[in-house]
Amino acid sequence: MKIIKLKEVDSTNEYAKKLIDEGESNFLVIADKQYRGKGRLGRTWLSKPGGLYFSIVLENKFSYIFPILIPILIIKAIDVDAKIKFPNDIVYKGKKLSGILIEHYKDKIIVGIGINVENDLEGLDVAISLKEIKGEVKKEEIFNNFLNLFLEYYKKLLSGEIREEEILKEYKKLSETIGRYVKLTLPNEEVRGTVFDIDFEGISLATEEGIRKFPIGDVKNLR
């Protein structure tokens, strides 16, 4: 896989789209800093130096698996007792440690990842860095851990060595959302209920109207 290293960029996902337009495929873009890092629903990901900010571009295979697989691999790579908050956050004791933004562009899939490693998060009570959790940590080591894991799992997916059910089972063990009473915010409504299940097709809530399933949505834990 070709790796493109940048000092600064608006957004690694947006830069990746430009390269796709130029005919590039199967590559990774990594930057020391983003000045318009992207989160879900048009939000901005604060991307100061010291964090890991990168995007992987692949042919559009396994797009339904990546939202489940990528959080698992991040937790393995950072090696802390973190959890997955649906749909795209890695949290440690309730504070955001990493975020994922997966986009489909033309015939490619872009997996954007941000990890708070040793970046300054002063004043951000909802976020935490690996340095705060583990002490001294090297972002190059975290990046290499993740990339090696990703390439290993991707190869296994291509060869059929790993089953989807195994990935989903591992995800559920790491989920901090399953079993919680939450508010799910959707484009046209808000739904409250207890999270019954999460799978490749989305999130299921036990509500007053019964079990309802949604492909995506922003989750806020109510208890």
XYZ file of N, CA and C in Angstrom:
669
model
N 0.842 -1.202 0.000
C 0.000 0.000 0.000
C 0.879 1.254 0.000
N 0.591 2.162 -0.920
C 1.339 3.412 -1.005
C 0.958 4.324 0.160
N 1.975 4.908 0.830
C 1.732 5.816 1.957
C 2.194 7.216 1.575
N 1.295 8.178 1.680
C 1.584 9.575 1.352
C 1.601 10.366 2.654
N 2.761 10.954 2.978
C 2.926 11.676 4.242
C 2.910 13.177 3.984
N 2.104 13.889 4.770
C 1.972 15.338 4.633
C 2.205 16.010 5.978
N 2.747 17.215 5.937
C 2.903 17.995 7.167
C 1.557 18.547 7.622
N 0.824 19.113 6.671
C -0.445 19.765 6.996
C -1.391 19.632 5.805
N -2.672 19.490 6.112
C -3.667 19.364 5.050
C -5.004 19.835 5.599
N -5.929 20.196 4.706
C -7.248 20.581 5.201
C -7.909 19.384 5.874
N -7.980 18.264 5.162
C -8.571 17.029 5.669
C -7.973 15.874 4.876
N -7.533 14.830 5.552
C -6.960 13.689 4.822
C -8.015 13.023 3.937
N -9.274 13.020 4.376
C -10.332 12.457 3.529
C -10.516 13.270 2.251
N -10.503 14.604 2.386
C -10.682 15.455 1.205
C -9.487 15.346 0.261
N -8.297 15.259 0.830
C -7.094 15.098 0.007
C -7.151 13.762 -0.735
N -7.634 12.741 -0.035
C -7.774 11.416 -0.656
C -8.714 11.476 -1.863
N -9.784 12.250 -1.756
C -10.730 12.371 -2.875
C -10.058 12.984 -4.107
N -9.178 13.963 -3.874
C -8.463 14.576 -5.001
C -7.582 13.544 -5.704
N -6.939 12.691 -4.900
C -6.075 11.664 -5.488
C -6.890 10.605 -6.234
N -8.065 10.287 -5.705
C -8.960 9.359 -6.414
C -9.341 9.951 -7.770
N -9.632 11.263 -7.781
C -9.968 11.941 -9.040
C -8.829 11.837 -10.057
N -7.591 11.737 -9.536
C -6.415 11.641 -10.411
C -6.094 10.198 -10.791
N -6.921 9.257 -10.304
C -6.741 7.861 -10.692
C -6.022 6.987 -9.691
N -5.692 7.539 -8.516
C -4.994 6.748 -7.493
C -5.956 5.771 -6.818
N -5.393 4.656 -6.337
C -6.183 3.667 -5.599
C -5.269 2.916 -4.644
N -5.854 2.319 -3.628
C -5.102 1.528 -2.650
C -3.918 2.312 -2.071
N -4.241 3.368 -1.345
C -3.205 4.203 -0.746
C -3.664 4.706 0.617
N -2.731 5.313 1.327
C -3.009 5.883 2.648
C -2.413 7.282 2.700
N -3.179 8.224 3.204
C -2.716 9.601 3.404
C -2.640 9.865 4.901
N -1.482 10.337 5.369
C -1.324 10.658 6.784
C -0.744 12.064 6.909
N -1.253 12.840 7.864
C -0.808 14.223 8.050
C -0.511 14.491 9.524
N 0.473 15.367 9.764
C 0.788 15.767 11.141
C -0.309 16.648 11.724
N -0.977 17.395 10.828
C -1.992 18.346 11.293
C -3.054 18.513 10.210
N -4.312 18.650 10.641
C -5.411 19.000 9.734
C -5.994 20.334 10.203
N -6.300 21.211 9.279
C -6.932 22.462 9.708
C -8.432 22.478 9.422
N -8.942 21.429 8.756
C -10.388 21.259 8.624
C -10.726 19.775 8.693
N -10.248 19.121 9.753
C -10.523 17.699 9.926
C -12.023 17.442 9.972
N -12.449 16.330 9.380
C -13.881 16.060 9.241
C -14.365 15.023 10.241
N -15.537 15.312 10.824
C -16.257 14.336 11.616
C -17.588 14.048 10.934
N -18.412 13.242 11.589
C -19.721 12.937 11.017
C -20.608 14.174 10.990
N -21.557 14.181 10.055
C -22.582 15.222 9.930
C -21.983 16.613 9.771
N -20.823 16.684 9.103
C -20.206 17.972 8.836
C -19.482 18.591 10.012
N -19.339 17.842 11.092
C -18.635 18.374 12.256
C -17.137 18.469 11.980
N -16.455 19.274 12.789
C -15.008 19.429 12.659
C -14.306 18.586 13.711
N -13.267 17.874 13.293
C -12.435 17.112 14.229
C -11.220 17.975 14.542
N -11.051 18.365 15.812
C -9.920 19.190 16.224
C -8.638 18.391 16.030
N -7.743 18.895 15.190
C -6.612 18.080 14.723
C -5.284 18.785 14.946
N -4.914 18.945 16.206
C -3.655 19.603 16.542
C -2.479 18.640 16.363
N -1.247 19.191 16.232
C -0.067 18.326 16.145
C 0.019 17.397 17.359
N 0.514 16.190 17.115
C 0.635 15.208 18.194
C -0.386 14.101 18.095
N -1.429 14.330 17.288
C -2.421 13.285 17.062
C -2.116 12.521 15.784
N -2.824 11.433 15.598
C -2.721 10.660 14.359
C -3.931 10.961 13.493
N -3.697 11.369 12.253
C -4.776 11.702 11.332
C -4.461 11.063 9.982
N -5.233 10.075 9.579
C -4.935 9.407 8.315
C -6.194 8.829 7.686
N -6.101 8.592 6.387
C -7.210 8.026 5.617
C -6.685 6.908 4.733
N -7.423 5.807 4.720
C -7.085 4.659 3.882
C -8.089 4.600 2.729
N -7.587 4.401 1.525
C -8.456 4.305 0.345
C -8.294 2.932 -0.295
N -9.426 2.259 -0.487
C -9.438 0.922 -1.067
C -10.592 0.793 -2.051
N -10.551 -0.281 -2.837
C -11.706 -0.613 -3.656
C -12.895 -0.860 -2.734
N -14.084 -0.606 -3.232
C -15.269 -0.634 -2.367
C -15.746 -2.064 -2.079
N -14.873 -2.830 -1.418
C -15.241 -4.147 -0.909
C -15.345 -4.047 0.607
N -16.143 -4.892 1.189
C -16.246 -4.989 2.652
C -16.685 -3.681 3.311
N -17.351 -2.820 2.558
C -17.734 -1.526 3.137
C -18.675 -1.696 4.323
N -19.472 -2.756 4.331
C -20.387 -2.999 5.444
C -19.662 -3.564 6.665
N -18.460 -4.113 6.461
C -17.693 -4.690 7.570
C -16.838 -3.634 8.272
N -16.311 -2.672 7.522
C -15.363 -1.716 8.091
C -15.891 -0.938 9.301
N -17.157 -0.488 9.325
C -17.624 0.222 10.531
C -17.567 -0.633 11.799
N -17.609 -1.940 11.637
C -17.507 -2.856 12.771
C -16.051 -3.230 13.040
N -15.273 -3.454 11.990
C -13.891 -3.915 12.134
C -12.929 -2.827 12.589
N -13.008 -1.642 11.987
C -12.015 -0.595 12.254
C -11.928 -0.229 13.741
N -13.044 -0.046 14.466
C -12.926 0.263 15.901
C -12.192 -0.826 16.688
N -12.416 -2.076 16.321
C -11.726 -3.188 16.988
C -10.218 -3.053 16.800
N -9.800 -2.784 15.578
C -8.373 -2.695 15.273
C -7.719 -1.505 15.962
N -8.448 -0.396 16.078
C -7.903 0.763 16.795
C -7.647 0.404 18.251
N -8.603 -0.252 18.889
C -8.435 -0.627 20.299
C -7.276 -1.602 20.467
N -7.124 -2.536 19.545
C -5.979 -3.456 19.601
C -4.666 -2.684 19.448
N -4.646 -1.711 18.547
C -3.419 -0.966 18.256
C -2.991 -0.075 19.415
N -3.955 0.557 20.083
C -3.605 1.484 21.164
C -3.389 0.758 22.484
N -3.920 -0.454 22.618
C -3.672 -1.324 23.769
C -4.046 -0.657 25.101
N -5.267 -0.129 25.160
C -5.823 0.350 26.431
C -7.239 -0.197 26.558
N -7.786 -0.123 27.760
C -9.114 -0.680 28.028
C -10.197 0.291 27.554
N -10.236 0.497 26.252
C -11.200 1.426 25.661
C -12.433 0.660 25.189
N -13.482 1.418 24.870
C -14.736 0.834 24.410
C -15.181 1.528 23.120
N -16.127 0.890 22.438
C -16.670 1.445 21.197
C -18.031 2.059 21.479
N -18.169 3.337 21.141
C -19.464 4.002 21.246
C -20.038 4.153 19.837
N -21.200 3.564 19.615
C -21.843 3.638 18.303
C -22.125 5.093 17.934
N -21.900 5.519 16.681
C -21.476 4.661 15.580
C -19.984 4.658 15.293
N -19.228 5.659 15.794
C -17.870 5.789 15.240
C -16.832 6.320 16.223
N -17.064 6.177 17.510
C -16.125 6.707 18.494
C -15.477 5.603 19.318
N -14.217 5.838 19.693
C -13.540 5.024 20.695
C -13.452 5.888 21.946
N -13.939 5.372 23.070
C -13.966 6.158 24.300
C -13.218 5.428 25.412
N -12.667 6.234 26.314
C -11.993 5.708 27.503
C -12.599 6.404 28.714
N -13.272 5.629 29.542
C -13.979 6.167 30.716
C -14.890 7.329 30.315
N -15.573 7.146 29.194
C -16.553 8.126 28.734
C -15.995 9.272 27.921
N -14.666 9.349 27.779
C -14.057 10.454 27.036
C -13.566 9.977 25.669
N -13.733 10.816 24.674
C -13.407 10.431 23.295
C -11.899 10.354 23.081
N -11.476 9.215 22.576
C -10.063 8.958 22.317
C -9.769 8.887 20.818
N -10.762 8.458 20.064
C -10.568 8.296 18.620
C -11.907 8.409 17.905
N -11.845 8.841 16.656
C -13.046 8.930 15.833
C -12.785 8.370 14.444
N -13.840 7.893 13.821
C -13.744 7.266 12.502
C -14.781 7.908 11.581
N -14.376 8.213 10.357
C -15.315 8.713 9.351
C -15.121 7.897 8.076
N -16.121 7.101 7.740
C -16.060 6.270 6.540
C -16.943 6.892 5.461
N -16.336 7.141 4.300
C -17.063 7.755 3.191
C -16.919 6.901 1.929
N -17.967 6.928 1.112
C -17.929 6.282 -0.197
C -17.746 7.382 -1.239
N -16.752 7.201 -2.085
C -16.477 8.207 -3.113
C -16.153 7.496 -4.426
N -16.994 7.769 -5.433
C -16.891 7.077 -6.712
C -16.955 5.571 -6.441
N -15.967 4.807 -6.903
C -16.011 3.361 -6.659
C -15.061 2.950 -5.535
N -14.706 3.906 -4.669
C -13.749 3.656 -3.590
C -14.403 3.855 -2.219
N -13.745 3.306 -1.211
C -14.143 3.572 0.166
C -12.982 4.281 0.855
N -13.305 5.335 1.597
C -12.297 6.104 2.333
C -12.556 5.904 3.823
N -11.548 5.389 4.520
C -11.651 5.178 5.963
C -10.781 6.225 6.644
N -11.406 7.264 7.192
C -10.683 8.322 7.880
C -10.622 8.045 9.372
N -9.437 8.196 9.955
C -9.230 7.875 11.372
C -8.467 8.999 12.056
N -8.936 9.393 13.224
C -8.215 10.331 14.071
C -8.041 9.717 15.448
N -6.823 9.771 15.982
C -6.541 9.231 17.312
C -5.801 10.289 18.117
N -6.308 10.591 19.304
C -5.622 11.519 20.203
C -4.455 10.780 20.857
N -3.238 11.105 20.438
C -2.059 10.401 20.960
C -1.353 11.255 22.003
N -0.717 12.326 21.557
C -0.031 13.217 22.504
C -0.364 14.678 22.207
N -1.482 14.891 21.559
C -1.914 16.253 21.247
C -2.519 16.932 22.475
N -2.435 18.243 22.489
C -2.938 19.046 23.609
C -4.458 19.140 23.529
N -5.129 18.663 24.582
C -6.596 18.688 24.626
C -7.104 19.564 25.770
N -6.287 20.501 26.194
C -6.666 21.374 27.309
C -7.979 22.097 26.999
N -8.898 22.047 27.953
C -10.195 22.691 27.798
C -11.243 21.815 27.157
N -10.848 20.620 26.702
C -11.806 19.693 26.087
C -12.104 18.568 27.075
N -13.087 18.788 27.919
C -13.402 17.811 28.966
C -13.946 16.503 28.414
N -14.446 16.533 27.183
C -15.064 15.325 26.614
C -14.052 14.449 25.880
N -12.787 14.885 25.816
C -11.771 14.135 25.073
C -10.603 13.768 25.979
N -9.837 12.775 25.543
C -8.661 12.325 26.292
C -7.629 11.819 25.290
N -6.352 11.884 25.661
C -5.282 11.404 24.784
C -4.627 10.163 25.375
N -3.942 9.422 24.520
C -3.208 8.248 24.992
C -2.120 8.630 25.984
N -1.522 9.794 25.778
C -0.474 10.250 26.694
C -1.022 10.424 28.102
N -2.248 10.928 28.219
C -2.871 11.081 29.537
C -3.127 9.729 30.189
N -3.395 8.721 29.381
C -3.732 7.392 29.905
C -2.484 6.575 30.207
N -1.527 6.576 29.266
C -0.390 5.663 29.350
C 0.932 6.332 29.688
N 0.967 7.658 29.680
C 2.245 8.336 29.831
C 2.908 8.479 28.470
N 4.217 8.322 28.415
C 4.947 8.507 27.162
C 4.503 7.487 26.117
N 4.184 7.970 24.942
C 3.725 7.093 23.863
C 4.167 7.692 22.531
N 4.527 6.832 21.582
C 5.003 7.293 20.280
C 3.930 7.052 19.226
N 3.556 8.117 18.540
C 2.463 7.969 17.577
C 2.866 7.101 16.384
N 4.174 7.098 16.040
C 4.624 6.234 14.942
C 4.384 4.763 15.280
N 4.592 4.422 16.551
C 4.380 3.042 16.990
C 2.899 2.671 16.921
N 2.035 3.596 17.341
C 0.587 3.355 17.279
C 0.144 3.190 15.828
N 0.657 4.056 14.961
C 0.308 3.978 13.541
C 0.741 2.644 12.938
N 1.976 2.237 13.221
C 2.476 0.969 12.682
C 1.686 -0.211 13.226
N 1.333 -0.162 14.507
C 0.501 -1.217 15.100
C -0.807 -1.356 14.329
N -1.450 -0.203 14.111
C -2.743 -0.234 13.421
C -2.595 -0.728 11.989
N -1.628 -0.179 11.267
C -1.494 -0.528 9.849
C -1.203 -2.018 9.676
N -0.331 -2.561 10.518
C -0.023 -3.991 10.431
C -1.264 -4.839 10.706
N -2.041 -4.444 11.711
C -3.282 -5.161 12.017
C -4.273 -5.061 10.863
N -4.409 -3.852 10.326
C -5.361 -3.647 9.236
C -5.005 -4.511 8.025
N -3.738 -4.490 7.636
C -3.318 -5.268 6.468
C -3.489 -6.766 6.714
N -3.235 -7.191 7.943
C -3.420 -8.601 8.301
C -4.887 -9.013 8.179
N -5.775 -8.208 8.757
C -7.204 -8.536 8.714
C -7.765 -8.404 7.300
N -7.304 -7.409 6.558
C -7.789 -7.222 5.187
C -7.410 -8.423 4.325
N -6.195 -8.911 4.502
C -5.746 -10.104 3.778
C -6.621 -11.306 4.135
N -6.955 -11.424 5.428
C -7.799 -12.541 5.871
C -9.216 -12.422 5.315
N -9.716 -11.199 5.206
C -11.033 -11.001 4.599
C -11.021 -11.416 3.132
N -9.972 -11.022 2.431
C -9.867 -11.357 1.007
C -9.769 -12.863 0.783
N -9.072 -13.542 1.693
C -8.856 -14.987 1.537
C -9.956 -15.825 2.174
N -10.826 -15.174 2.954
C -11.884 -15.912 3.634
C -11.429 -16.603 4.906
N -10.235 -16.226 5.410
C -9.697 -16.852 6.627
C -10.438 -16.426 7.889
N -11.102 -15.299 7.829
C -11.837 -14.809 8.994
C -13.304 -14.632 8.614
N -14.179 -15.018 9.521
C -15.612 -14.949 9.240
C -16.197 -13.666 9.811
N -17.221 -13.167 9.159
C -17.889 -11.946 9.618
C -18.407 -12.103 11.044
N -18.904 -13.286 11.372
C -19.479 -13.527 12.702
C -18.429 -13.353 13.798
N -17.185 -13.724 13.508
C -16.107 -13.572 14.487
C -15.847 -12.094 14.767
N -15.850 -11.291 13.705
C -15.615 -9.850 13.850
C -16.736 -9.218 14.666
N -17.969 -9.578 14.343
C -19.122 -9.007 15.041
C -19.120 -9.393 16.519
N -18.765 -10.621 16.816
C -18.704 -11.085 18.207
C -17.686 -10.274 19.003
N -16.532 -10.001 18.386
C -15.495 -9.219 19.052
C -15.959 -7.782 19.268
N -16.658 -7.235 18.281
C -17.186 -5.870 18.401
C -18.130 -5.762 19.595
N -19.029 -6.715 19.712
C -20.035 -6.659 20.781
C -19.397 -6.724 22.162
N -18.300 -7.444 22.274
C -17.581 -7.511 23.552
C -17.019 -6.145 23.941
N -16.675 -5.346 22.941
C -16.049 -4.043 23.180
C -17.049 -2.886 23.183
N -18.309 -3.174 22.878
C -19.312 -2.108 22.774
C -19.711 -1.579 24.147
N -19.721 -0.257 24.277
C -20.244 0.350 25.500
C -21.668 0.848 25.272
N -22.202 0.594 24.089
C -23.533 1.074 23.729
C -24.607 0.016 23.944
N -24.292 -1.241 23.662
C -25.278 -2.315 23.808
C -25.711 -2.430 25.270
N -27.027 -2.438 25.476
C -27.583 -2.534 26.822
C -27.854 -1.200 27.487
N -27.407 -0.102 26.870
C -27.608 1.229 27.454
C -28.947 1.819 27.008
N -29.528 2.644 27.894
C -30.712 3.424 27.527
C -30.208 4.705 26.891
N -30.599 4.957 25.649
C -30.003 6.040 24.881
C -31.055 6.886 24.178
N -30.589 8.035 23.713
C -31.355 8.848 22.766
C -30.634 8.751 21.429
N -31.346 8.290 20.408
C -30.784 8.156 19.065
C -31.323 9.295 18.211
N -30.419 10.148 17.748
C -30.819 11.296 16.935
C -30.684 10.955 15.458
N -31.799 11.093 14.749
C -31.878 10.806 13.320
C -32.201 12.097 12.577
N -32.083 12.113 11.257
C -32.368 13.349 10.516
C -33.746 13.937 10.792
N -34.768 13.087 10.996
C -36.133 13.596 11.130
C -36.814 13.258 12.453
N -36.096 12.603 13.362
C -36.713 12.259 14.643
C -35.660 11.898 15.680
N -36.109 11.853 16.932
C -35.299 11.346 18.027
C -36.022 10.151 18.629
N -35.272 9.103 18.893
C -35.854 7.878 19.432
C -35.131 7.524 20.717
N -35.912 7.171 21.742
C -35.323 6.730 23.011
C -35.621 5.258 23.217
N -34.645 4.558 23.745
C -34.848 3.143 24.015
C -33.564 2.495 24.490
N -33.664 1.232 24.832
C -32.499 0.459 25.258
C -31.906 -0.244 24.042
N -30.594 -0.110 23.889
C -29.940 -0.713 22.725
C -29.974 -2.228 22.862
N -30.692 -2.845 21.948
C -30.916 -4.289 21.967
C -29.791 -5.032 21.258
N -29.298 -4.439 20.162
C -28.260 -5.122 19.385
C -27.617 -4.141 18.412
N -26.404 -4.481 17.982
C -25.714 -3.778 16.902
C -25.154 -4.847 15.974
N -25.360 -4.672 14.675
C -24.791 -5.612 13.712
C -24.379 -4.859 12.453
N -24.088 -5.589 11.393
C -23.608 -4.955 10.163
C -24.655 -4.057 9.516
N -25.913 -4.223 9.893
C -26.987 -3.433 9.283
C -27.383 -2.227 10.123
N -26.817 -2.084 11.322
C -27.136 -0.916 12.127
C -27.393 -1.238 13.583
N -28.231 -0.425 14.204
C -28.484 -0.493 15.640
C -29.966 -0.784 15.884
N -30.251 -1.666 16.844
C -31.633 -2.017 17.195
C -31.938 -1.520 18.598
N -33.073 -0.827 18.736
C -33.503 -0.292 20.024
C -34.808 -0.931 20.462
N -34.877 -1.262 21.744
C -36.141 -1.688 22.343
C -36.852 -0.424 22.808
N -37.928 -0.052 22.118
C -38.674 1.166 22.416
C -40.075 0.807 22.894
N -40.858 1.827 23.230
C -42.245 1.598 23.653
C -43.068 0.976 22.525
N -42.646 1.208 21.286
C -43.363 0.650 20.130
C -42.842 -0.734 19.738
N -41.838 -1.230 20.467
C -41.232 -2.512 20.128
C -39.805 -2.334 19.636
N -39.235 -3.390 19.064
C -37.868 -3.324 18.549
C -37.860 -2.555 17.231
N -37.024 -1.523 17.171
C -36.869 -0.751 15.938
C -35.401 -0.756 15.524
N -35.168 -0.850 14.233
C -33.800 -0.926 13.718
C -33.488 0.278 12.846
N -32.267 0.812 13.001
C -31.846 1.993 12.253
C -30.443 1.753 11.695
N -30.184 2.190 10.465
C -28.854 1.960 9.884
C -27.765 2.811 10.522
N -28.133 3.986 11.019
C -27.145 4.907 11.588
C -27.883 5.906 12.462
N -27.140 6.673 13.239
C -27.739 7.697 14.085
C -26.749 8.098 15.156
N -26.908 9.288 15.706
C -26.041 9.758 16.782
C -26.607 9.314 18.117
N -25.773 8.682 18.928
C -26.216 8.116 20.199
C -25.754 8.977 21.365
N -26.680 9.261 22.273
C -26.331 9.897 23.541
C -26.807 8.988 24.663
N -25.871 8.594 25.535
C -26.241 7.735 26.657
C -27.068 8.524 27.662
N -28.223 7.999 28.030
C -29.066 8.641 29.037
C -28.894 7.978 30.400
N -28.565 6.704 30.383
C -28.178 6.005 31.627
C -27.544 4.661 31.286
